[in-house]
Short mmCIF file of C-alpha atoms and ligand atoms in Angstrom, two decimals:
data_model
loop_
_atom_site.label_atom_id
_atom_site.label_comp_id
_atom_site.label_asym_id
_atom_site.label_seq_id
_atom_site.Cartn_x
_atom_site.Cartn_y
_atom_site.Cartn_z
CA UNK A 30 1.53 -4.12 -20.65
CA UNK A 31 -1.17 -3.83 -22.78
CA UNK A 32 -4.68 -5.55 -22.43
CA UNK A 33 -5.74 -4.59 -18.98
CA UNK A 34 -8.19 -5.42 -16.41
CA UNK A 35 -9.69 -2.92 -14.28
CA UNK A 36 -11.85 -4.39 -11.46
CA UNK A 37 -14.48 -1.88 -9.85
CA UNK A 38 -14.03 -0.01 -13.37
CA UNK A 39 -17.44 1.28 -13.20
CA UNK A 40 -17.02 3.28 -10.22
CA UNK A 41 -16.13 6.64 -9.23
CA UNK A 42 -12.27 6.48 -9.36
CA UNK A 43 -12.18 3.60 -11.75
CA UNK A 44 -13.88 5.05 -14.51
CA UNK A 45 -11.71 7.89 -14.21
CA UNK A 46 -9.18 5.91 -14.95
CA UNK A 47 -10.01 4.04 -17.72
CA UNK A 48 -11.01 7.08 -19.65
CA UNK A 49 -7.43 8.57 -18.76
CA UNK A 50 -6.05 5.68 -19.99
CA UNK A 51 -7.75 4.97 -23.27
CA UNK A 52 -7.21 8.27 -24.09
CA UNK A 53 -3.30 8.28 -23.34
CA UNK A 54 -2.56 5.11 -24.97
CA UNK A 55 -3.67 3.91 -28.18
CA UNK A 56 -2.43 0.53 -28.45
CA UNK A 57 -4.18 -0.19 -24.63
CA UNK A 58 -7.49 -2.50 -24.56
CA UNK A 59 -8.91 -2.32 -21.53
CA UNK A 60 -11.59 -4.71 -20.00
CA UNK A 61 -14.02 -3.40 -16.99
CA UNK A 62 -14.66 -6.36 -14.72
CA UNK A 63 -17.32 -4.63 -11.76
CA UNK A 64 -20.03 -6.21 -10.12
CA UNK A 65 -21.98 -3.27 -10.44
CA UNK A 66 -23.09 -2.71 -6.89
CA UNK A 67 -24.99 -0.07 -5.65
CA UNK A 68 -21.78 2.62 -6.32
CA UNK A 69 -21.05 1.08 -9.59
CA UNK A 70 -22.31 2.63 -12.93
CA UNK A 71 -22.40 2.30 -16.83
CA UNK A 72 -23.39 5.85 -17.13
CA UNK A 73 -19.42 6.81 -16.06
CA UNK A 74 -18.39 4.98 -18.97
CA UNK A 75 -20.54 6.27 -21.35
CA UNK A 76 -17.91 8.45 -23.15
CA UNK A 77 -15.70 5.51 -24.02
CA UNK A 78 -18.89 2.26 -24.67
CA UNK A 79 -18.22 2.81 -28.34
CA UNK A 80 -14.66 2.15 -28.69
CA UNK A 81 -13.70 -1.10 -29.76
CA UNK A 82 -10.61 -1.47 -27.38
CA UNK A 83 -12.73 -1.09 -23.90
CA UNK A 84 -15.21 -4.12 -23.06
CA UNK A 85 -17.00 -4.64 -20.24
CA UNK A 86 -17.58 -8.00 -17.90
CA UNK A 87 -19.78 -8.19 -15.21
CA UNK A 88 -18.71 -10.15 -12.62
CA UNK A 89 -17.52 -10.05 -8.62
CA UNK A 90 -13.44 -10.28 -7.71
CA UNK A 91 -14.65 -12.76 -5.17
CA UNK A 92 -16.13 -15.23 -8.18
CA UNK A 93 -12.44 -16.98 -9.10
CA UNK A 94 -13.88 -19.02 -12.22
CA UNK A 95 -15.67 -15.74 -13.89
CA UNK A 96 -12.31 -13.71 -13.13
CA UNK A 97 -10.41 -16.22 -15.20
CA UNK A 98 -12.85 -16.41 -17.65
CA UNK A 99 -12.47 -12.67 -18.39
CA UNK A 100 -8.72 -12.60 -18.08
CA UNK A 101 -8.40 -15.68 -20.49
CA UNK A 102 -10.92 -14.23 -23.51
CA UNK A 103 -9.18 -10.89 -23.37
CA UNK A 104 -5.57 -11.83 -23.79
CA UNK A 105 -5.05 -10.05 -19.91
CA UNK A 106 -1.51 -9.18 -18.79
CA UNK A 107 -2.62 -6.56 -15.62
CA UNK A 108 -5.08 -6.34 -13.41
CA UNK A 109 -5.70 -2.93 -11.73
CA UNK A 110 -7.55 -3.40 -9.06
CA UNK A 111 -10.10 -0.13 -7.80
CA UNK A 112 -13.09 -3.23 -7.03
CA UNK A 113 -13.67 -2.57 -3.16
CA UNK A 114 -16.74 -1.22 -0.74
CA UNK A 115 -15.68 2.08 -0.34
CA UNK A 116 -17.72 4.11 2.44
CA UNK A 117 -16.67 4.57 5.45
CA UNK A 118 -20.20 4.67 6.75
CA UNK A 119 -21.69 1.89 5.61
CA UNK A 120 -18.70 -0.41 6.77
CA UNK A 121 -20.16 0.83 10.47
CA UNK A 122 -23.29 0.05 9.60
CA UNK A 123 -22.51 -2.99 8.03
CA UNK A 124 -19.04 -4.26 7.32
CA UNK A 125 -19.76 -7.73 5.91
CA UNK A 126 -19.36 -7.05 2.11
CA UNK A 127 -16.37 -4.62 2.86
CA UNK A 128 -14.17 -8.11 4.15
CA UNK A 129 -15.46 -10.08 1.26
CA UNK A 130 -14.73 -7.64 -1.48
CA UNK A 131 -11.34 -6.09 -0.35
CA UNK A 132 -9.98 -9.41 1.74
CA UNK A 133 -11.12 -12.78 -0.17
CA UNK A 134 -11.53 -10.51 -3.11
CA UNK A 135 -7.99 -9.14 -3.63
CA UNK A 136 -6.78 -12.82 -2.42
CA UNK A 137 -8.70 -14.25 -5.36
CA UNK A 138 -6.86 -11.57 -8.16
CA UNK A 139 -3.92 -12.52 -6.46
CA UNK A 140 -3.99 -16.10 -6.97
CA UNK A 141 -5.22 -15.55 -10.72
CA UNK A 142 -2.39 -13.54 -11.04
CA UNK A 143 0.18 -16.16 -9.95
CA UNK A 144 -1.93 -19.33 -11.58
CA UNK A 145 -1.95 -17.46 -14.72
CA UNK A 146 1.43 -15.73 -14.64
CA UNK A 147 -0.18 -12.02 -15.25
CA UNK A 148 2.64 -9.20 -15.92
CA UNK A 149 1.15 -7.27 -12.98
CA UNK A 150 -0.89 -7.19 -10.31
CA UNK A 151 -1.82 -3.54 -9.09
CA UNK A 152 -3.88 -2.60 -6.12
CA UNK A 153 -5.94 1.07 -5.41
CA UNK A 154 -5.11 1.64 -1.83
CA UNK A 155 -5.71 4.51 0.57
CA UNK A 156 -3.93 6.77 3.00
CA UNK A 157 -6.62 5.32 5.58
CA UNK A 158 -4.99 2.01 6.33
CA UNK A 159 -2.15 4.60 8.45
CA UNK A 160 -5.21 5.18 10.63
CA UNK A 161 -5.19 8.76 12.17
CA UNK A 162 -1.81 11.18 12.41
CA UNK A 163 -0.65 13.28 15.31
CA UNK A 164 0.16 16.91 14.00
CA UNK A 165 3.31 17.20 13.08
CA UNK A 166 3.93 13.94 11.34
CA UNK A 167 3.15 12.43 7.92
CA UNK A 168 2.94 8.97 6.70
CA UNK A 169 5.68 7.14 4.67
CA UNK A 170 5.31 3.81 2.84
CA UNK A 171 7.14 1.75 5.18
CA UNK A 172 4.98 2.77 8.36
CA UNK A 173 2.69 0.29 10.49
CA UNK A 174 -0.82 -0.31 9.03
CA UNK A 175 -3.21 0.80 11.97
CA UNK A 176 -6.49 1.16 10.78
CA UNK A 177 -9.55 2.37 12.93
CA UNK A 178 -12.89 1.81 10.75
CA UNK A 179 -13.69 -1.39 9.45
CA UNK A 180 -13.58 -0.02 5.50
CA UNK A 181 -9.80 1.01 6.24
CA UNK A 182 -9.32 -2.23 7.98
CA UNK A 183 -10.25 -4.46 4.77
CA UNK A 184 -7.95 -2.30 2.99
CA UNK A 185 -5.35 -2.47 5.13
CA UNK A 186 -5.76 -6.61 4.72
CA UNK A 187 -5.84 -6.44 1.16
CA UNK A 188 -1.95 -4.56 1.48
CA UNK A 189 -1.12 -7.15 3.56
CA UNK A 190 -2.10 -9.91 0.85
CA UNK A 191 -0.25 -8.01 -1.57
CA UNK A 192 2.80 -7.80 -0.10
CA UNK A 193 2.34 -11.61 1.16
CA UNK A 194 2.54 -12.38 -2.12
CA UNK A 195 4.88 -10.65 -3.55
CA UNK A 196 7.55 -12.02 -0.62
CA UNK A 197 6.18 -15.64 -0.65
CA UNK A 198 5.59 -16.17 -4.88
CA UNK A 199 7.21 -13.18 -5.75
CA UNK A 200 4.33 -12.00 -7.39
CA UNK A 201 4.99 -8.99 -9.70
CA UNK A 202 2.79 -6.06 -7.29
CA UNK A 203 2.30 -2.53 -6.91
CA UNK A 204 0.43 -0.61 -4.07
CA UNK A 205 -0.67 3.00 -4.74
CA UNK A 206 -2.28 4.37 -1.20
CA UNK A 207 -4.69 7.78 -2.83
CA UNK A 208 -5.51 10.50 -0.69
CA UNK A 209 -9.42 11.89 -0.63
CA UNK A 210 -10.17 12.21 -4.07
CA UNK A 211 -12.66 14.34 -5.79
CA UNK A 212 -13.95 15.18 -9.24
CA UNK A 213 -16.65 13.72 -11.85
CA UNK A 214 -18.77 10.29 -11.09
CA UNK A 215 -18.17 10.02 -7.68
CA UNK A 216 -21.58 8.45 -5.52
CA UNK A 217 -22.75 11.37 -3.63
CA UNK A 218 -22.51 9.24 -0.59
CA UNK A 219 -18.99 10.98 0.25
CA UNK A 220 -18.53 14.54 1.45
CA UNK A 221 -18.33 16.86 -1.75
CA UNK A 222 -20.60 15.28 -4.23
CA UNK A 223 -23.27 14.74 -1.02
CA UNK A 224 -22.53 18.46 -0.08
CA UNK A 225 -22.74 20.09 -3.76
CA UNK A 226 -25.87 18.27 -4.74
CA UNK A 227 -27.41 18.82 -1.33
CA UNK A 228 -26.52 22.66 -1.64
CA UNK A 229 -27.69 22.71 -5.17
CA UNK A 230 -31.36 21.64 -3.23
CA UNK A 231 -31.00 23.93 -0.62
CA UNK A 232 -30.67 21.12 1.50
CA UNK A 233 -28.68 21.22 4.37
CA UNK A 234 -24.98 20.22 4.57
CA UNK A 235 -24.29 17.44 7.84
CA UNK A 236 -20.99 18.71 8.89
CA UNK A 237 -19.55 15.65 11.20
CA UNK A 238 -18.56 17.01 14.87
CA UNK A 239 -16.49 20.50 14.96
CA UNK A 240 -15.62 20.02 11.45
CA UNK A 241 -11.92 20.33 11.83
CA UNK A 242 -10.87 17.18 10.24
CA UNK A 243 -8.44 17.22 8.54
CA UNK A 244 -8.10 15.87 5.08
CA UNK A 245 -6.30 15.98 1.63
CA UNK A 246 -8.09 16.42 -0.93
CA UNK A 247 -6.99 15.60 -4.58
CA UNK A 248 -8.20 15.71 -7.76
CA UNK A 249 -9.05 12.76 -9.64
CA UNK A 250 -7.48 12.84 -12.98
CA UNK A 251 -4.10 13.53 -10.71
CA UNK A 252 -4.24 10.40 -9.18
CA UNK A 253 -4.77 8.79 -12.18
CA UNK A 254 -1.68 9.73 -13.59
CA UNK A 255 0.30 8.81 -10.82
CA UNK A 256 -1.09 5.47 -10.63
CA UNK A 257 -0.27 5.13 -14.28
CA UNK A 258 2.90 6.31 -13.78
CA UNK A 259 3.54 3.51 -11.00
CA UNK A 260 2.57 0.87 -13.34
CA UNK A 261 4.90 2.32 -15.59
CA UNK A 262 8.13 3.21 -13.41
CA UNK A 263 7.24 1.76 -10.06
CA UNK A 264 9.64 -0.84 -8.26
CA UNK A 265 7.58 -3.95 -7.63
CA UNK A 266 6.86 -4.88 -4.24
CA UNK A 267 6.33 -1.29 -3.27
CA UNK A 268 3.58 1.00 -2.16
CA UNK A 269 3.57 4.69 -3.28
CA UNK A 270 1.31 7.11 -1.30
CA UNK A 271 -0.36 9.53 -3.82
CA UNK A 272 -1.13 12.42 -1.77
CA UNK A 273 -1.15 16.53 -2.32
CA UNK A 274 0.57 17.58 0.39
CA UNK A 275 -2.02 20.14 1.59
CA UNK A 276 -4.05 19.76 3.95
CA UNK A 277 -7.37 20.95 4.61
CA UNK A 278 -9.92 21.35 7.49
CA UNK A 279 -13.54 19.80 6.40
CA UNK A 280 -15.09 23.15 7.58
CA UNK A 281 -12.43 25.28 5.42
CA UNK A 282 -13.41 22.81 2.60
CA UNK A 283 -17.13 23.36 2.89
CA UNK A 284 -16.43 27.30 2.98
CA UNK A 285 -14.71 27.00 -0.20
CA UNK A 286 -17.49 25.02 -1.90
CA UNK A 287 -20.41 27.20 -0.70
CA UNK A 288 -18.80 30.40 -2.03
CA UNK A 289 -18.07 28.83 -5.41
CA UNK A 290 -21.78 27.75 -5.68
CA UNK A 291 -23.24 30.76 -4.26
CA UNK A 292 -25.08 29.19 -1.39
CA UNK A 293 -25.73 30.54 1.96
CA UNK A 294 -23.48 29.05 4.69
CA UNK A 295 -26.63 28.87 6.57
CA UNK A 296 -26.94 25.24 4.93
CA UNK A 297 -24.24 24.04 7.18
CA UNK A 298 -25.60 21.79 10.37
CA UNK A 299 -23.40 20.25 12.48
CA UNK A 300 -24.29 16.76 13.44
CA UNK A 301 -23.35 13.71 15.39
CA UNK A 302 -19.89 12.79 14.44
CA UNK A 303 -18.95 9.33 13.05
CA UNK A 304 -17.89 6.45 15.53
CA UNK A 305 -14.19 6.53 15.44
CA UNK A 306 -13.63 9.50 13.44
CA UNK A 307 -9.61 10.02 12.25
CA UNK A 308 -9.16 13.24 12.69
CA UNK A 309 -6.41 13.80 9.86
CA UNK A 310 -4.67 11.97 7.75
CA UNK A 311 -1.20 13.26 6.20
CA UNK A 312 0.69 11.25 3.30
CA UNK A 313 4.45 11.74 2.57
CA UNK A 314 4.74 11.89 -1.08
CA UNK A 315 8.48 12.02 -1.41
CA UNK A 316 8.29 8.60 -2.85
CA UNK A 317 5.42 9.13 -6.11
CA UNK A 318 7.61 12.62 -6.61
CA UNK A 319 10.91 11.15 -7.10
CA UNK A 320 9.25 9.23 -9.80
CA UNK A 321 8.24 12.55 -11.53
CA UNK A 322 5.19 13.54 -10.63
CA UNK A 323 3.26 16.47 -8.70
CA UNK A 324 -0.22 17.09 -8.46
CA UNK A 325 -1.48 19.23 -11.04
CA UNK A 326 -4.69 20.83 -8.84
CA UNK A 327 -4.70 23.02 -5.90
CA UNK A 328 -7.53 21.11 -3.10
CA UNK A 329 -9.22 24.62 -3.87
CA UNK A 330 -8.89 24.03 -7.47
CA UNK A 331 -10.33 20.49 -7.28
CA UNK A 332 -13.05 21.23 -4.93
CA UNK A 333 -14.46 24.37 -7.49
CA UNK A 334 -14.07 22.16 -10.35
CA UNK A 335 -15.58 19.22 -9.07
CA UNK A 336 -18.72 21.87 -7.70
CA UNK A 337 -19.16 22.61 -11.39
CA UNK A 338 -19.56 19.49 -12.54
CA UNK A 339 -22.17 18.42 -10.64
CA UNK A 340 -23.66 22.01 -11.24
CA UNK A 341 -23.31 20.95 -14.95
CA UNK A 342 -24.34 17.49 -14.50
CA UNK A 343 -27.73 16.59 -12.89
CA UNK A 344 -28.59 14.32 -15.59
CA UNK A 345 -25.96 12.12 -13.60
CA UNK A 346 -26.71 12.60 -10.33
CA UNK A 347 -30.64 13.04 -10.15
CA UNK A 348 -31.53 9.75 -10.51
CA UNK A 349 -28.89 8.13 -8.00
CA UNK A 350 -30.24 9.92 -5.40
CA UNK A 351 -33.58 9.37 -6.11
CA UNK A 352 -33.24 5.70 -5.46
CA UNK A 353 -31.27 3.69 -2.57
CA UNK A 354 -29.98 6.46 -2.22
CA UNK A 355 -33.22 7.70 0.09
CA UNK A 356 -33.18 4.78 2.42
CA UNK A 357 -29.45 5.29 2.79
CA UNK A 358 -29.66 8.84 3.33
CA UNK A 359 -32.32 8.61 6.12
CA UNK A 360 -31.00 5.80 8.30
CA UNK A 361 -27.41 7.82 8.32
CA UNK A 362 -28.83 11.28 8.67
CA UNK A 363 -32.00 11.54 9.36
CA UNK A 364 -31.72 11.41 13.42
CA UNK A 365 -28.41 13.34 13.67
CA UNK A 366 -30.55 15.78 11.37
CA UNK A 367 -33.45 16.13 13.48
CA UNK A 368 -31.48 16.45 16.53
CA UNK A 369 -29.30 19.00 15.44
CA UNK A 370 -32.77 20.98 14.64
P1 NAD B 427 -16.56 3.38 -5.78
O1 NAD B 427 -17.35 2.91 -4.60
O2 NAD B 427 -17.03 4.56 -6.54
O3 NAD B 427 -16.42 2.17 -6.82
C1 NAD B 427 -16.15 0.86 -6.45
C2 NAD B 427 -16.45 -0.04 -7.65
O4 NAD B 427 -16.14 -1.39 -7.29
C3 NAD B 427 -17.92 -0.03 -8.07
O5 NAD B 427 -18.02 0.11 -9.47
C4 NAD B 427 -18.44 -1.37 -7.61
O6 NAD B 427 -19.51 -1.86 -8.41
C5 NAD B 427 -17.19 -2.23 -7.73
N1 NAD B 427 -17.22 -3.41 -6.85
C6 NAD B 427 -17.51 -3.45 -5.52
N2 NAD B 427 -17.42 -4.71 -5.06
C7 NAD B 427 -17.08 -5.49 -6.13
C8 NAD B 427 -16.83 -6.87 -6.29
N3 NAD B 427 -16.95 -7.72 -5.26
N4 NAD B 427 -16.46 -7.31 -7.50
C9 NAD B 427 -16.35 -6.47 -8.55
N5 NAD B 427 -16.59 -5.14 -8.46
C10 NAD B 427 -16.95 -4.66 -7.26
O7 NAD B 427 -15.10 3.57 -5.24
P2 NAD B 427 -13.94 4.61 -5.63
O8 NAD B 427 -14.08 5.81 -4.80
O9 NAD B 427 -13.86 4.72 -7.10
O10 NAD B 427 -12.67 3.81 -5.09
C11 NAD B 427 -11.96 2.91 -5.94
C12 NAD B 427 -10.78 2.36 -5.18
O11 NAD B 427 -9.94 3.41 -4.75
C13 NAD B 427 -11.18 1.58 -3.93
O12 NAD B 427 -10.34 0.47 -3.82
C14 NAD B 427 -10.92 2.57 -2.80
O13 NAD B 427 -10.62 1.90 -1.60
C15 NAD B 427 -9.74 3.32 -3.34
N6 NAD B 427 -9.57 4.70 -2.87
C16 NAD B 427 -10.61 5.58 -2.94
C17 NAD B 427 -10.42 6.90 -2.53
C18 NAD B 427 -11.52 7.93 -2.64
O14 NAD B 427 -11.34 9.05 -2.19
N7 NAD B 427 -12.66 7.62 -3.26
C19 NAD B 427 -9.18 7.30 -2.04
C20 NAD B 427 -8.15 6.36 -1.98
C21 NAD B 427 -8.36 5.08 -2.40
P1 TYD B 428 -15.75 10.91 3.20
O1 TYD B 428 -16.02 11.58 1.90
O2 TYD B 428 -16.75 9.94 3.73
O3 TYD B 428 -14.30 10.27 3.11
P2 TYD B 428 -13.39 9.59 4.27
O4 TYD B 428 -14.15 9.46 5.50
O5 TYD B 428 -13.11 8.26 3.65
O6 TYD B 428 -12.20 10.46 4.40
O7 TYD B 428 -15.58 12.03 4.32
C1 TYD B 428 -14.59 13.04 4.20
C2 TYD B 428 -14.61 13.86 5.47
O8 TYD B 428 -15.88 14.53 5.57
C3 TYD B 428 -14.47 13.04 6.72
O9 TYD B 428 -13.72 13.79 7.69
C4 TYD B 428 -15.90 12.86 7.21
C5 TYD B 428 -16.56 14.16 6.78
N1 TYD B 428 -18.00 14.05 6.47
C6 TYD B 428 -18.91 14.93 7.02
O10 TYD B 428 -18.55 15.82 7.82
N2 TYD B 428 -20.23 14.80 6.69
C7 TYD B 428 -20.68 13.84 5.84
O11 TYD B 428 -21.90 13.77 5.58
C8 TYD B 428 -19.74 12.94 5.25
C9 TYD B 428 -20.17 11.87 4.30
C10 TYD B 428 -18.40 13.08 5.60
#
């Protein structure tokens, strides 16, 4: 392993990783191939633009000839694969792009993977494709995939290709399944970069139903070191759920972020709660621990960090939601908003 390909590199979780990984290991090049939708972004990659081992291709997963292009001219032997729609939200709005990007897409990487004979083949997962979990219980890597939303559905689909793939060609695959992460250059479309900026405008925080969701929430840079440490030491053919192990309620969340910004709680409105809604999720991480690793942030930890970034960061931020952004922001809240007054 050593020239890699990281598809959807320019987004939140993606970029993350790349400058992990630069940073870790010297002899790495590393290629971004993203298609730089509306959630993708140069300005995440800004730190690393100058170094001559990172390049980047633009270019969809779904475009078969432009993928081998890329993996031919740099000397590819792994694809990691973050590329997918990733908002919950907009797959109920419209889940079109979410099947072509996460099901033909991963299908094409796959097949590249086999035609060319890649090294690896690594997909970004996520501890929705369990669908929701009583109390009580906790996912492990060899439960049923029952997804509820249509973004966890294409996910689950892409999983499905993975392993196909590695039974039928024996394709050399891993499958890392993340938990809600947080932290630096994430699309304040999701709940803590939305919240924090929102707060940091006084504007008011849409908490979804009662609030008592249940999430876990993890800290970027943590799951990029256990995905590295997967394409390292993980056995192929298996998944690895990278979770924290704590759970929190979204209210008990948004508590913790309003104190650490020094906002009144009087931002918080609750509104009409998604279609579909999984309550909790819970990931087993026996698996990703065996393999040596824990998570090195507390949720509270991540969630105050990742509050003063964005405090520290508006240069980032301002001009994403100044954009789309708007029109997104108004056909998802702007009714439940009004109504709950
Ligand atoms: P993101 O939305 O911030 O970034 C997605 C990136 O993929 C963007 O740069 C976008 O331009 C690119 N992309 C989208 N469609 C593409 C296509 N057809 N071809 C090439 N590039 C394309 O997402 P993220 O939060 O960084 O998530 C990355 C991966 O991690 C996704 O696969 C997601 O399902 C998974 N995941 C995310 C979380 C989370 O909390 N954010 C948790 C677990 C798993
Ligand atoms: P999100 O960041 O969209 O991630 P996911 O739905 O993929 O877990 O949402 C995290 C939690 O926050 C989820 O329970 C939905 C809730 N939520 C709100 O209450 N209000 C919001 O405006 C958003 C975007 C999410």
């Amino acid at each position: 392993m050593k020239n890699l390909l990281v598809t959807g590199g320019a987004g939140f979780i993606g970029s993350n990783f790349v400058i992990y990984m630069l940073d870790k290991y010297t002899d790495y090049n590393i290629t971004v191939y993203d298609k730089l939708t509306y959630a993708g972004n140069l300005d995440n990659l800004l730190g690393v633009a100058d170094d001559p081992r990172y390049s980047f291709v633009k270019g969809d997963i779904c475009d078969a000839a432009a993928v081998t292009a890329a993996v031919k001219e740099h000397n590819i032997d792994t694809i990691v694969n973050f590329a997918a729609e990733t908002h919950v939200d907009r797959s109920i709005m419209d889940p079109d792009a979410f099947v072509k990007t996460s099901v033909y897409g991963t299908y094409v990487l796959l097949e590249v993977t086999r035609e060319l004979g890649l090294e690896r083949f690594h997909q970004i997962s996520t501890d929705e494709v369990y669908g929701h979990i009583p109390f009580g219980q906790s996912s492990v890597e060899t439960d049923s995939l029952e997804p509820r939303s249509p973004y966890a559905a294409s996910k689950a689909s892409a999983d499905l290709m993975v392993k196909a793939y590695f039974v039928t060609y024996g394709l050399p695959v891993t499958i890392t399944r993340g938990s809600n992460n947080i932290g630096p250059y994430q699309y304040p479309e999701k709940v803590i970069p939305l919240f924090a900026t929102n707060a940091i405008d006084g504007e008011p925080l849409p908490v979804y139903g009662d609030g008592r969701q249940m999430r876990e929430y993890q800290y970027v840079v943590d799951h990029c070191e256990a995905i590295d440490l997967v394409l390292h030491k993980g056995v192929l053919g298996e998944a690895y759920n990278i979770g924290t192990g704590e759970e929190m309620e979204n209210m008990e969340m948004v508590q913790i972020l309003l104190e650490a910004m020094g906002k009144s709680h009087d931002l918080i409105r609750h509104v009409a709660d998604r279609p579909g809604h999984d309550r909790r999720y819970s990931l087993n991480i026996g698996k990703i621990k065996a393999l040596g690793w824990q998570p090195r942030h507390t949720a509270e930890e991540a969630i105050i960090k990742t509050a003063r970034w964005y405090e520290a960061n508006e240069w980032w931020w301002r001009k994403i939601k100044s954009g789309e952004f708007k029109k997104y922001y108004q056909a998802q809240y702007g009714k439940r908003l009004a109504e709950a007054g």
